[in-house]
Amino acid sequence: MIRRLAAFARPFAAPLALSTALRVVQLALGIGVLAVAVHAVALADRAGGGESPPGVAGALGLIALLALGKGAARYGEQYLGHWVAFSVLARLRTVFFDALARQAPGVLYQHRSGDLTARATADINRVEVFYAHTIAPAIAAAVVSLGAAGYLSAAAHPALAAILLAGAAVSGLAVPRLWRRRLQRTARQRQHTRGQIAAHITDTIGGLRELTQLRAVGHWQRHLGELDADAAARTRSLASRTAARRAANTAVFATTVCAVALAGAYLWQDGRLDRQAWWISVAIAVAMAPALTAVEAFAGEFGTTLAAAQRLFAVIDASPAPARPVQARPAVTARRPAGAAVRLRGVRFAYPGPAGEAAPVLGHIDLDLPAGSTTAVLGATGSGKSSLGYLLAGCLSPTAGAITLDDVDLRDIPDEELRRRVALADQRPFFFSGTIADNLRLARPGADEAELWHVIDAVELGDTVRALPDRLHTRLTERGANLSGGQSQRLSLAQALLRRPSLLICDEVTSQLDAATEARLLGRLHRELAGCTTVWITHRSATVHAADRVVVLEGGRITEPRPPNGSPHPGL
């Protein structure tokens, strides 16, 4: 995981290296400030009072210069380190979003939307600690410890250098490793619970009206309270273990300073170390505190950082939806008929479950949809009708078998080309906060207002939109909550028509319309979709009568294929 996180910082290696170098300089200058100060005190002590002895004034000036340099180095290190961190986070967000786009909509069957939001925000923000507060401090602590030990070995005594290095190794390596697994396990559990809390809150906001109507707000709040209690327990466990590790590190640091002081005093009495060297040795040991404290600080957050990274890569590494080529194949781009001929051969499909198990939906579908035909797909709830629609639209990939569009496998058609040729109108459409025109133009950004009015009229929404104060520029609230169910479905259909597709899949888009509106809509669409291959996933008799052919799904299989102009399914 550390290697993967470090790989994201590779494009920013130069500023990160400079930030690390500046941190080494900053820590070294901090040690220098204290060492020079002790040297000045030693000079004053040797002079025995009176006027300022020679060298003290120069030492004070050197301290001022070192302090200024330390401040400048710290500013540069912090600026570059955080610039790298936020640049990497921006790149990581892009990679995460690309992964979601590649896996959609299948990723939503494995993760709740609130949990995905938490991963894209809180978890990515948590990874910032690795780039801004881990790499440079860890490297700098090692370099400064070795440098300080080397100086003590040369200027004082090798035994003092060995004591200092041993203390730094125990504090920076042994103590964090002792608590590492327990902290990481607790951190993973807490991050998982926090993701559940985010998902629960998202569900609460989205379903607040339903919760109020069902008088279930209290029950929902109790469940949130249980999740909060679990997160609080994990946080307390994490805090107590972190506190224990920090106490251990504090004890190690204090022991190291005392050991350097006692060993130096022994060497001084033995005549192998002068008093000034002893003072400076103790000062250097004390001045190592910022380097070791920084290691302790990031070690305290490291378990949470890795837990957040694991949650991110669990999504990034998941199997994508069908990969598509970037460049269009000549056989596809050169052939743009009004209607597309679609063929399904041996198509099977199963939704992946949360634990990786597959939930079978469709089994061995063989079906031909002639170019320009209109097909009604019938079946009971759960028979696989909507899944078949998503497969035809290229949103999902068959578990087995193949779907071809004009003899080209859907998986071989580039995204942009597939988007131009195939459109899906969903029974539960999602609309973004913005105007009606903004949402329509998601289908075709360059569409002018005349084209927008044309599709609005084609779906029998013209009178409704013209009666609005701002007409096409009327703002939709979040998720299109200010639209009725029938208006939402027709607006989704208008989006699909704006694409001018060769293949149009309509999933229950007339289920919330009254009979009169549905009849007018079907009459307009019969003219609007002339020559377009159309698939109606429906249970409405009017839609079935308007189809050339009827296909019945039962248990994920075609059980009653009907010829063109066949009678509607029994019971409709």
PDB file of C-alpha atoms in Angstrom, residues 155-281:
ATOM      1  CA  ALA A 155      33.361  15.641  18.118  1.00  0.00           C
ATOM      2  CA  ALA A 156      32.566  13.850  21.394  1.00  0.00           C
ATOM      3  CA  HIS A 157      32.688  10.056  21.708  1.00  0.00           C
ATOM      4  CA  PRO A 158      31.404   7.075  19.652  1.00  0.00           C
ATOM      5  CA  ALA A 159      29.608   5.675  22.717  1.00  0.00           C
ATOM      6  CA  LEU A 160      27.358   8.759  22.873  1.00  0.00           C
ATOM      7  CA  ALA A 161      26.605   8.401  19.155  1.00  0.00           C
ATOM      8  CA  ALA A 162      25.628   4.758  19.663  1.00  0.00           C
ATOM      9  CA  ILE A 163      23.271   5.673  22.530  1.00  0.00           C
ATOM     10  CA  LEU A 164      21.633   8.395  20.423  1.00  0.00           C
ATOM     11  CA  LEU A 165      21.181   6.062  17.431  1.00  0.00           C
ATOM     12  CA  ALA A 166      19.760   3.295  19.615  1.00  0.00           C
ATOM     13  CA  GLY A 167      17.216   5.672  21.136  1.00  0.00           C
ATOM     14  CA  ALA A 168      16.194   6.995  17.721  1.00  0.00           C
ATOM     15  CA  ALA A 169      15.787   3.449  16.362  1.00  0.00           C
ATOM     16  CA  VAL A 170      13.634   2.326  19.289  1.00  0.00           C
ATOM     17  CA  SER A 171      11.511   5.493  19.127  1.00  0.00           C
ATOM     18  CA  GLY A 172      11.127   5.637  15.346  1.00  0.00           C
ATOM     19  CA  LEU A 173      10.982   1.919  14.484  1.00  0.00           C
ATOM     20  CA  ALA A 174      10.475  -0.461  17.378  1.00  0.00           C
ATOM     21  CA  VAL A 175       7.732   1.367  19.309  1.00  0.00           C
ATOM     22  CA  PRO A 176       5.525   2.154  16.265  1.00  0.00           C
ATOM     23  CA  ARG A 177       5.926  -1.439  15.034  1.00  0.00           C
ATOM     24  CA  LEU A 178       4.849  -2.805  18.408  1.00  0.00           C
ATOM     25  CA  TRP A 179       1.424  -1.130  18.126  1.00  0.00           C
ATOM     26  CA  ARG A 180       1.123  -1.123  14.328  1.00  0.00           C
ATOM     27  CA  ARG A 181      -1.181  -4.099  13.699  1.00  0.00           C
ATOM     28  CA  ARG A 182      -3.631  -3.334  16.477  1.00  0.00           C
ATOM     29  CA  LEU A 183      -3.839   0.316  15.487  1.00  0.00           C
ATOM     30  CA  GLN A 184      -4.313  -0.480  11.801  1.00  0.00           C
ATOM     31  CA  ARG A 185      -7.024  -3.042  12.532  1.00  0.00           C
ATOM     32  CA  THR A 186      -8.931  -0.588  14.726  1.00  0.00           C
ATOM     33  CA  ALA A 187      -8.417   2.197  12.182  1.00  0.00           C
ATOM     34  CA  ARG A 188      -9.853   0.003   9.386  1.00  0.00           C
ATOM     35  CA  GLN A 189     -12.890  -0.828  11.490  1.00  0.00           C
ATOM     36  CA  ARG A 190     -13.442   2.833  12.329  1.00  0.00           C
ATOM     37  CA  GLN A 191     -13.140   3.944   8.693  1.00  0.00           C
ATOM     38  CA  HIS A 192     -15.640   1.253   7.681  1.00  0.00           C
ATOM     39  CA  THR A 193     -18.096   2.444  10.341  1.00  0.00           C
ATOM     40  CA  ARG A 194     -17.629   6.056   9.273  1.00  0.00           C
ATOM     41  CA  GLY A 195     -18.443   5.025   5.712  1.00  0.00           C
ATOM     42  CA  GLN A 196     -21.622   3.372   6.982  1.00  0.00           C
ATOM     43  CA  ILE A 197     -22.534   6.548   8.879  1.00  0.00           C
ATOM     44  CA  ALA A 198     -22.044   8.645   5.718  1.00  0.00           C
ATOM     45  CA  ALA A 199     -24.188   6.205   3.732  1.00  0.00           C
ATOM     46  CA  HIS A 200     -26.870   6.215   6.439  1.00  0.00           C
ATOM     47  CA  ILE A 201     -27.006  10.025   6.480  1.00  0.00           C
ATOM     48  CA  THR A 202     -27.200  10.123   2.671  1.00  0.00           C
ATOM     49  CA  ASP A 203     -30.077   7.637   2.760  1.00  0.00           C
ATOM     50  CA  THR A 204     -31.779   9.689   5.480  1.00  0.00           C
ATOM     51  CA  ILE A 205     -31.635  12.918   3.479  1.00  0.00           C
ATOM     52  CA  GLY A 206     -32.787  11.202   0.284  1.00  0.00           C
ATOM     53  CA  GLY A 207     -35.654   9.372   1.999  1.00  0.00           C
ATOM     54  CA  LEU A 208     -36.657  11.955   4.611  1.00  0.00           C
ATOM     55  CA  ARG A 209     -40.128  12.353   3.134  1.00  0.00           C
ATOM     56  CA  GLU A 210     -40.734   8.604   3.219  1.00  0.00           C
ATOM     57  CA  LEU A 211     -39.339   8.284   6.749  1.00  0.00           C
ATOM     58  CA  THR A 212     -41.667  11.044   7.926  1.00  0.00           C
ATOM     59  CA  GLN A 213     -44.685   9.485   6.251  1.00  0.00           C
ATOM     60  CA  LEU A 214     -43.900   6.063   7.735  1.00  0.00           C
ATOM     61  CA  ARG A 215     -43.245   7.603  11.178  1.00  0.00           C
ATOM     62  CA  ALA A 216     -39.903   5.781  11.092  1.00  0.00           C
ATOM     63  CA  VAL A 217     -37.623   8.733  11.926  1.00  0.00           C
ATOM     64  CA  GLY A 218     -37.093   7.505  15.505  1.00  0.00           C
ATOM     65  CA  HIS A 219     -36.124   4.010  14.373  1.00  0.00           C
ATOM     66  CA  TRP A 220     -33.763   5.446  11.776  1.00  0.00           C
ATOM     67  CA  GLN A 221     -32.176   7.729  14.366  1.00  0.00           C
ATOM     68  CA  ARG A 222     -31.642   4.805  16.741  1.00  0.00           C
ATOM     69  CA  HIS A 223     -29.777   2.956  14.007  1.00  0.00           C
ATOM     70  CA  LEU A 224     -27.622   6.039  13.434  1.00  0.00           C
ATOM     71  CA  GLY A 225     -26.998   6.187  17.185  1.00  0.00           C
ATOM     72  CA  GLU A 226     -25.780   2.578  17.125  1.00  0.00           C
ATOM     73  CA  LEU A 227     -23.361   3.392  14.311  1.00  0.00           C
ATOM     74  CA  ASP A 228     -22.166   6.500  16.161  1.00  0.00           C
ATOM     75  CA  ALA A 229     -21.625   4.463  19.334  1.00  0.00           C
ATOM     76  CA  ASP A 230     -19.575   1.925  17.387  1.00  0.00           C
ATOM     77  CA  ALA A 231     -17.467   4.690  15.793  1.00  0.00           C
ATOM     78  CA  ALA A 232     -16.965   6.311  19.202  1.00  0.00           C
ATOM     79  CA  ALA A 233     -15.834   2.978  20.706  1.00  0.00           C
ATOM     80  CA  ARG A 234     -13.346   2.494  17.849  1.00  0.00           C
ATOM     81  CA  THR A 235     -12.091   6.058  18.312  1.00  0.00           C
ATOM     82  CA  ARG A 236     -11.631   5.548  22.065  1.00  0.00           C
ATOM     83  CA  SER A 237      -9.732   2.328  21.423  1.00  0.00           C
ATOM     84  CA  LEU A 238      -7.579   4.049  18.817  1.00  0.00           C
ATOM     85  CA  ALA A 239      -6.943   7.014  21.126  1.00  0.00           C
ATOM     86  CA  SER A 240      -6.005   4.850  24.117  1.00  0.00           C
ATOM     87  CA  ARG A 241      -3.555   2.773  22.089  1.00  0.00           C
ATOM     88  CA  THR A 242      -2.095   5.893  20.478  1.00  0.00           C
ATOM     89  CA  ALA A 243      -1.695   7.468  23.919  1.00  0.00           C
ATOM     90  CA  ALA A 244       0.062   4.340  25.208  1.00  0.00           C
ATOM     91  CA  ARG A 245       2.457   4.388  22.259  1.00  0.00           C
ATOM     92  CA  ARG A 246       3.155   8.114  22.718  1.00  0.00           C
ATOM     93  CA  ALA A 247       3.824   7.550  26.410  1.00  0.00           C
ATOM     94  CA  ALA A 248       6.254   4.785  25.492  1.00  0.00           C
ATOM     95  CA  ASN A 249       7.999   7.041  22.978  1.00  0.00           C
ATOM     96  CA  THR A 250       8.216   9.871  25.496  1.00  0.00           C
ATOM     97  CA  ALA A 251       9.795   7.489  27.978  1.00  0.00           C
ATOM     98  CA  VAL A 252      12.253   6.271  25.320  1.00  0.00           C
ATOM     99  CA  PHE A 253      13.235   9.842  24.434  1.00  0.00           C
ATOM    100  CA  ALA A 254      13.704  10.881  28.069  1.00  0.00           C
ATOM    101  CA  THR A 255      15.728   7.725  28.726  1.00  0.00           C
ATOM    102  CA  THR A 256      17.916   8.453  25.695  1.00  0.00           C
ATOM    103  CA  VAL A 257      18.679  12.011  26.865  1.00  0.00           C
ATOM    104  CA  CYS A 258      19.451  10.796  30.401  1.00  0.00           C
ATOM    105  CA  ALA A 259      21.631   7.999  29.036  1.00  0.00           C
ATOM    106  CA  VAL A 260      23.617  10.454  26.895  1.00  0.00           C
ATOM    107  CA  ALA A 261      24.000  12.781  29.879  1.00  0.00           C
ATOM    108  CA  LEU A 262      25.098  10.009  32.287  1.00  0.00           C
ATOM    109  CA  ALA A 263      27.443   8.365  29.783  1.00  0.00           C
ATOM    110  CA  GLY A 264      28.920  11.760  28.933  1.00  0.00           C
ATOM    111  CA  ALA A 265      29.399  12.558  32.621  1.00  0.00           C
ATOM    112  CA  TYR A 266      31.222   9.250  33.109  1.00  0.00           C
ATOM    113  CA  LEU A 267      33.468   9.940  30.124  1.00  0.00           C
ATOM    114  CA  TRP A 268      34.094  13.475  31.416  1.00  0.00           C
ATOM    115  CA  GLN A 269      35.142  12.202  34.822  1.00  0.00           C
ATOM    116  CA  ASP A 270      37.304   9.589  33.115  1.00  0.00           C
ATOM    117  CA  GLY A 271      39.065  12.340  31.184  1.00  0.00           C
ATOM    118  CA  ARG A 272      37.893  11.161  27.768  1.00  0.00           C
ATOM    119  CA  LEU A 273      35.470  14.062  27.246  1.00  0.00           C
ATOM    120  CA  ASP A 274      35.761  17.737  28.139  1.00  0.00           C
ATOM    121  CA  ARG A 275      32.972  19.675  29.790  1.00  0.00           C
ATOM    122  CA  GLN A 276      32.015  21.698  26.691  1.00  0.00           C
ATOM    123  CA  ALA A 277      31.714  18.552  24.558  1.00  0.00           C
ATOM    124  CA  TRP A 278      29.505  17.033  27.280  1.00  0.00           C
ATOM    125  CA  TRP A 279      27.200  20.072  27.276  1.00  0.00           C
ATOM    126  CA  ILE A 280      26.946  20.032  23.485  1.00  0.00           C
ATOM    127  CA  SER A 281      26.258  16.274  23.451  1.00  0.00           C
TER     128      SER A 281
END
